[in-house]
Coordinates of N, CA and C in Angstrom, one line a residue:
M128 N 1.8 52.2 -28.6 CA 2.3 51.2 -29.7 C 3.1 50.1 -29.9
V129 N 3.4 49.4 -28.2 CA 3.3 48.3 -27.7 C 2.8 47.2 -28.6
Q130 N 1.9 47.6 -28.6 CA 1.0 46.9 -29.3 C 1.6 46.1 -31.8
F131 N 2.0 47.1 -31.7 CA 1.9 47.5 -33.7 C 3.5 47.1 -33.3
G132 N 4.2 46.4 -32.4 CA 5.6 46.3 -32.8 C 5.7 44.1 -32.1
R133 N 4.2 43.5 -31.6 CA 4.5 42.7 -30.8 C 4.6 41.8 -31.9
G134 N 5.5 40.5 -32.1 CA 5.6 39.5 -31.8 C 4.4 38.8 -32.9
G135 N 4.5 39.2 -34.3 CA 3.3 37.4 -34.7 C 2.3 38.6 -35.3
A136 N 1.8 38.6 -34.3 CA 0.4 40.0 -35.1 C 0.2 39.8 -33.1
M137 N -0.5 41.3 -34.2 CA -1.1 42.1 -32.8 C -2.3 41.1 -32.3
H138 N -2.9 41.4 -31.2 CA -3.8 40.6 -30.1 C -4.6 40.8 -31.6
P139 N -6.3 40.7 -30.9 CA -7.4 40.1 -31.4 C -7.5 41.2 -31.0
D140 N -8.7 40.7 -29.6 CA -9.0 42.2 -29.1 C -8.3 43.8 -29.5
S141 N -7.0 44.4 -28.7 CA -6.7 45.3 -29.1 C -6.6 45.6 -30.5
E142 N -6.9 44.8 -31.9 CA -7.1 44.4 -33.1 C -8.2 45.3 -33.1
R143 N -10.0 44.5 -33.3 CA -10.9 45.0 -32.7 C -10.9 46.6 -32.2
S144 N -10.4 46.5 -31.1 CA -10.8 47.3 -30.8 C -9.8 48.8 -31.4
L145 N -8.6 49.1 -32.2 CA -8.6 50.4 -32.5 C -8.8 50.3 -34.5
R146 N -9.3 49.0 -35.1 CA -10.1 49.4 -35.5 C -11.6 50.1 -35.4
A147 N -11.9 49.8 -35.1 CA -13.3 50.1 -34.5 C -13.5 51.7 -34.2
A148 N -12.0 52.0 -33.1 CA -12.0 53.2 -32.8 C -11.8 53.8 -33.9
L149 N -10.4 53.9 -34.7 CA -10.0 55.0 -36.1 C -11.2 54.4 -37.1
F150 N -11.7 53.3 -37.3 CA -12.3 53.6 -38.7 C -14.3 53.4 -38.6
T151 N -14.5 53.3 -37.8 CA -15.8 53.8 -37.2 C -16.7 54.9 -36.8
S152 N -17.7 55.1 -36.0 CA -18.1 55.3 -34.8 C -19.7 55.2 -35.0
G153 N -19.8 55.6 -33.0 CA -20.7 54.7 -32.6 C -20.7 53.1 -31.5
E154 N -21.6 53.1 -31.1 CA -20.9 51.9 -30.0 C -20.4 50.9 -30.4
F155 N -18.6 50.3 -29.5 CA -18.3 49.0 -29.4 C -17.9 48.5 -28.7
Q156 N -18.5 47.2 -27.8 CA -18.7 46.7 -26.6 C -17.4 46.3 -26.9
L157 N -16.7 45.8 -24.9 CA -14.7 46.3 -24.9 C -15.2 44.6 -24.8
T158 N -15.0 43.2 -24.7 CA -14.7 42.2 -24.3 C -13.2 41.9 -23.8
S159 N -13.5 41.0 -22.7 CA -12.4 40.4 -21.9 C -13.5 38.8 -21.5
S160 N -12.2 38.2 -21.1 CA -12.9 37.1 -20.6 C -12.7 37.8 -18.2
A161 N -11.3 38.3 -18.7 CA -10.6 38.9 -17.2 C -11.5 39.9 -16.2
W162 N -12.2 40.2 -16.6 CA -13.0 42.0 -15.8 C -12.9 40.6 -14.3
S163 N -12.8 41.7 -13.5 CA -13.9 41.4 -12.4 C -14.3 41.9 -11.1
D164 N -15.4 41.3 -10.8 CA -15.8 42.4 -9.5 C -14.8 42.2 -8.1
R165 N -14.6 42.1 -7.9 CA -13.4 41.3 -6.7 C -14.6 40.7 -6.1
E166 N -15.7 39.7 -7.1 CA -15.6 38.2 -6.5 C -17.7 39.1 -5.6
R167 N -18.2 40.0 -5.8 CA -19.1 41.2 -5.7 C -20.3 41.2 -6.7
D168 N -21.0 41.5 -7.1 CA -22.2 42.2 -8.3 C -21.7 43.4 -8.0
W169 N -22.2 44.0 -9.9 CA -21.5 45.3 -9.9 C -22.1 46.2 -9.5
A170 N -23.4 45.0 -9.3 CA -23.7 47.4 -8.8 C -24.3 46.9 -7.3
E171 N -23.5 46.0 -6.6 CA -23.9 46.6 -4.9 C -22.0 46.1 -4.8
P172 N -21.6 47.3 -4.1 CA -20.0 46.8 -4.7 C -19.7 47.0 -3.1
K173 N -18.8 46.9 -2.3 CA -18.1 46.1 -0.5 C -17.0 46.6 -0.8
F174 N -16.3 47.0 -0.1 CA -15.2 47.6 0.5 C -14.2 47.2 1.0
L175 N -12.1 47.3 0.7 CA -11.9 46.6 2.3 C -11.2 47.2 2.7
E176 N -10.6 47.6 3.8 CA -9.1 48.4 4.9 C -7.7 48.3 3.9
T177 N -7.3 49.2 4.1 CA -5.7 48.4 3.3 C -5.0 49.3 4.0
E178 N -4.2 49.6 3.7 CA -3.2 51.1 4.1 C -2.9 51.6 3.2
P179 N -3.3 53.3 3.1 CA -2.8 54.5 1.9 C -1.9 53.9 0.7
D180 N -1.1 53.0 1.3 CA -0.4 52.5 -0.7 C -0.8 52.7 -2.0
G181 N 0.4 53.4 -2.0 CA -0.9 53.8 -3.5 C -2.2 54.1 -4.4
R182 N -2.6 55.3 -3.3 CA -3.7 55.1 -3.6 C -3.7 56.9 -3.3
W183 N -3.0 56.8 -3.8 CA -2.6 58.2 -4.2 C -3.4 59.1 -5.5
M184 N -3.8 58.9 -6.7 CA -4.4 59.3 -7.9 C -6.1 59.7 -7.1
L185 N -6.2 58.3 -6.4 CA -7.2 58.4 -6.4 C -7.9 59.3 -4.7
R186 N -7.2 59.5 -4.1 CA -7.3 60.5 -2.4 C -7.2 62.0 -3.2
N187 N -5.9 61.8 -4.6 CA -6.4 63.8 -5.1 C -7.6 63.8 -5.2
L188 N -7.5 63.0 -5.9 CA -9.1 63.4 -7.4 C -10.8 63.5 -6.4
G189 N -10.3 62.5 -5.4 CA -10.8 62.8 -3.9 C -11.6 63.8 -3.2
E190 N -9.8 64.5 -2.8 CA -9.5 65.0 -2.1 C -9.9 67.6 -2.4
R191 N -10.1 66.9 -4.2 CA -10.6 68.0 -5.1 C -11.6 68.1 -5.0
G192 N -12.9 66.9 -4.8 CA -14.2 66.4 -4.8 C -14.0 66.4 -6.3
L193 N -13.4 66.1 -6.9 CA -13.9 64.8 -8.6 C -14.1 63.9 -8.4
L194 N -13.9 63.0 -7.7 CA -14.3 62.0 -7.3 C -15.7 61.5 -6.8
E195 N -16.3 62.3 -6.2 CA -17.5 62.1 -6.2 C -18.7 62.6 -7.5
R196 N -18.0 63.2 -8.1 CA -18.8 63.0 -9.4 C -19.1 62.0 -10.6
F197 N -17.9 61.0 -9.7 CA -17.8 59.2 -11.3 C -18.8 58.2 -10.5
S198 N -20.0 58.0 -10.6 CA -21.0 56.6 -10.6 C -19.7 54.9 -10.8
A199 N -18.8 55.4 -11.4 CA -18.8 54.3 -11.9 C -16.6 54.5 -12.3
V200 N -15.9 53.5 -11.6 CA -14.0 53.3 -12.1 C -13.8 52.0 -11.8
L201 N -13.2 52.5 -14.0 CA -13.0 51.6 -14.3 C -11.8 51.1 -13.6
W202 N -10.7 50.7 -13.5 CA -9.7 50.0 -13.2 C -8.9 49.8 -13.8
A203 N -7.3 49.5 -14.6 CA -7.2 48.5 -15.7 C -6.7 48.0 -14.7
R204 N -6.4 46.7 -15.8 CA -5.2 45.6 -15.4 C -3.8 45.9 -15.2
P205 N -3.6 46.0 -13.2 CA -1.7 46.1 -13.4 C -0.7 45.5 -15.0
K206 N -0.2 45.3 -15.4 CA 0.4 44.9 -15.5 C 1.6 44.2 -14.3
A207 N 2.5 44.9 -14.0 CA 3.7 45.0 -13.6 C 3.8 44.5 -12.0
W208 N 3.1 44.8 -11.8 CA 2.3 46.4 -10.0 C 1.7 44.3 -9.1
S209 N 1.4 44.8 -7.9 CA 0.7 43.8 -7.1 C -0.7 44.0 -7.6
L210 N -0.9 43.4 -7.9 CA -2.7 43.5 -8.0 C -4.0 43.9 -6.4
D211 N -3.6 43.0 -6.0 CA -4.0 42.8 -4.5 C -4.0 43.9 -4.1
N212 N -2.4 44.6 -3.7 CA -2.7 46.1 -2.7 C -2.8 47.6 -3.8
Q213 N -3.1 46.8 -5.2 CA -3.2 48.1 -6.1 C -5.1 48.4 -6.1
L214 N -5.6 46.7 -6.2 CA -6.9 47.3 -6.4 C -7.5 47.4 -4.3
S215 N -7.0 47.1 -3.1 CA -7.6 47.8 -1.9 C -6.9 49.1 -2.0
S216 N -5.9 49.0 -2.5 CA -6.0 50.6 -3.0 C -7.4 51.6 -3.6
A217 N -7.3 50.4 -4.2 CA -8.8 52.0 -5.3 C -10.1 51.0 -4.2
D218 N -9.9 50.6 -3.3 CA -11.4 49.8 -3.0 C -11.4 51.1 -1.5
S219 N -9.6 51.9 -1.1 CA -10.1 52.1 -0.1 C -10.6 53.1 -0.5
A220 N -9.7 54.1 -1.1 CA -10.3 55.5 -1.7 C -11.6 56.0 -1.9
L221 N -12.8 54.0 -2.7 CA -13.4 55.3 -3.0 C -14.5 55.0 -1.7
A222 N -14.2 54.0 -0.2 CA -14.8 54.2 0.4 C -14.5 55.8 1.1
E223 N -13.9 55.5 0.9 CA -14.6 57.3 2.2 C -14.7 58.7 1.0
Y224 N -14.4 58.6 -0.6 CA -14.3 60.1 -1.0 C -15.4 59.4 -2.3
N225 N -16.0 58.1 -2.7 CA -17.6 57.8 -3.2 C -18.0 56.7 -1.9
P226 N -18.7 56.6 -1.2 CA -18.7 54.5 -1.7 C -20.0 54.5 -2.0
K227 N -20.7 54.8 -3.0 CA -21.2 54.8 -3.6 C -21.2 54.4 -5.2
A228 N -20.0 54.6 -6.1 CA -19.1 54.8 -6.7 C -19.1 52.3 -6.9
L229 N -19.0 52.6 -8.6 CA -19.3 50.7 -8.7 C -17.7 51.0 -8.7
L230 N -16.6 49.7 -8.4 CA -15.4 50.0 -8.6 C -15.0 48.7 -10.4
V231 N -15.0 48.2 -11.2 CA -15.2 46.9 -12.5 C -13.3 47.6 -12.9
T232 N -13.6 46.1 -12.0 CA -11.5 45.8 -12.1 C -11.4 45.3 -13.4
G233 N -10.0 45.2 -13.6 CA -9.0 44.5 -15.1 C -9.2 44.7 -16.5
P234 N -10.2 45.6 -16.8 CA -10.0 45.8 -18.2 C -9.0 46.1 -19.2
D235 N -8.0 46.2 -19.9 CA -7.7 46.2 -20.8 C -7.6 47.9 -20.7
F236 N -7.1 48.0 -20.7 CA -6.4 49.2 -21.5 C -5.6 50.4 -20.1
G237 N -5.2 51.1 -20.9 CA -3.6 51.3 -20.0 C -2.1 50.4 -20.5
H238 N -1.2 50.2 -19.3 CA -0.5 49.0 -20.1 C -0.2 48.0 -20.0
T239 N -0.9 47.4 -21.0 CA -1.3 46.3 -20.3 C -1.3 44.9 -21.6
D240 N -1.3 44.6 -22.0 CA -1.7 43.5 -23.0 C -2.1 41.9 -22.7
P241 N -3.2 42.3 -23.8 CA -4.1 42.5 -24.7 C -4.1 44.7 -24.7
Q242 N -4.6 45.4 -25.4 CA -4.7 46.9 -25.1 C -6.3 47.0 -26.0
V243 N -7.3 48.2 -25.3 CA -8.3 48.6 -26.2 C -8.1 49.7 -25.9
V244 N -8.4 50.3 -26.9 CA -8.6 51.8 -27.2 C -10.1 52.5 -26.0
L245 N -10.0 52.9 -24.9 CA -11.2 53.5 -24.4 C -10.5 55.1 -25.4
P246 N -12.3 56.1 -25.5 CA -12.3 56.9 -26.8 C -12.7 58.8 -25.3
Y247 N -11.2 58.7 -25.4 CA -11.1 60.3 -24.6 C -11.9 61.4 -25.8
G248 N -13.1 62.0 -24.1 CA -14.1 62.8 -24.8 C -15.4 61.5 -24.8
G249 N -15.0 60.7 -24.9 CA -16.3 59.1 -25.1 C -16.9 59.1 -24.5
N250 N -18.2 58.0 -24.7 CA -18.8 57.8 -23.4 C -18.6 56.5 -23.1
V251 N -18.4 56.1 -21.8 CA -18.9 54.9 -21.6 C -19.6 54.0 -21.0
D252 N -20.2 53.2 -21.6 CA -21.7 52.5 -19.8 C -20.8 51.9 -19.9
I253 N -21.2 51.6 -18.6 CA -21.5 50.5 -17.4 C -22.3 49.1 -17.7
D254 N -22.7 47.9 -17.5 CA -24.0 47.5 -17.3 C -23.4 46.2 -16.6
P255 N -24.1 47.0 -15.4 CA -23.3 45.6 -14.6 C -24.9 44.5 -13.9
A256 N -25.8 45.4 -14.6 CA -26.5 43.2 -14.9 C -25.9 42.4 -15.8
S257 N -25.6 42.7 -16.9 CA -25.1 41.9 -18.2 C -23.3 42.0 -18.3
R258 N -22.8 42.7 -17.0 CA -21.2 42.9 -16.8 C -21.0 43.1 -18.5
R259 N -21.2 43.8 -19.0 CA -20.3 44.9 -20.6 C -20.2 46.1 -19.7
I260 N -19.5 46.3 -20.8 CA -18.5 48.0 -20.7 C -18.7 48.6 -22.6
T261 N -19.2 49.2 -22.1 CA -19.9 49.7 -24.4 C -19.1 51.2 -24.3
V262 N -18.0 50.9 -25.3 CA -17.8 52.6 -25.3 C -18.3 53.3 -27.0
T263 N -18.6 54.4 -27.9 CA -19.1 55.3 -28.1 C -18.5 56.0 -28.8
Y264 N -17.3 55.5 -29.7 CA -15.9 56.8 -30.5 C -16.2 57.7 -31.1

């Protein structure tokens, strides 16, 4: 809802995503210049060691055997916390519970500004070669 109260106007990326989610169906390519793969190829993730700080969510998924089901994890850009600590925690959890999973960092969903709409129950396709994320509403 914060996107509707933003001073001036809604961010263009947020508006495009919202309009696509509400008024269209089918594929929609998410756009952002801020996405990162931590200086590595999306198809060949590498992992960093870190302390366990902040990795409770992925650890819990891993302990329940859920994390191994994912071929990729989208880790939204943190708005107010230390980016390096969060990314290191995600790297560490994936290294332990699903080392083959791809970690894509920085998409604008969750508590970000701008913010794009993800399709709950819909499909998200990640194309590492072209560095594209496509959702289906």
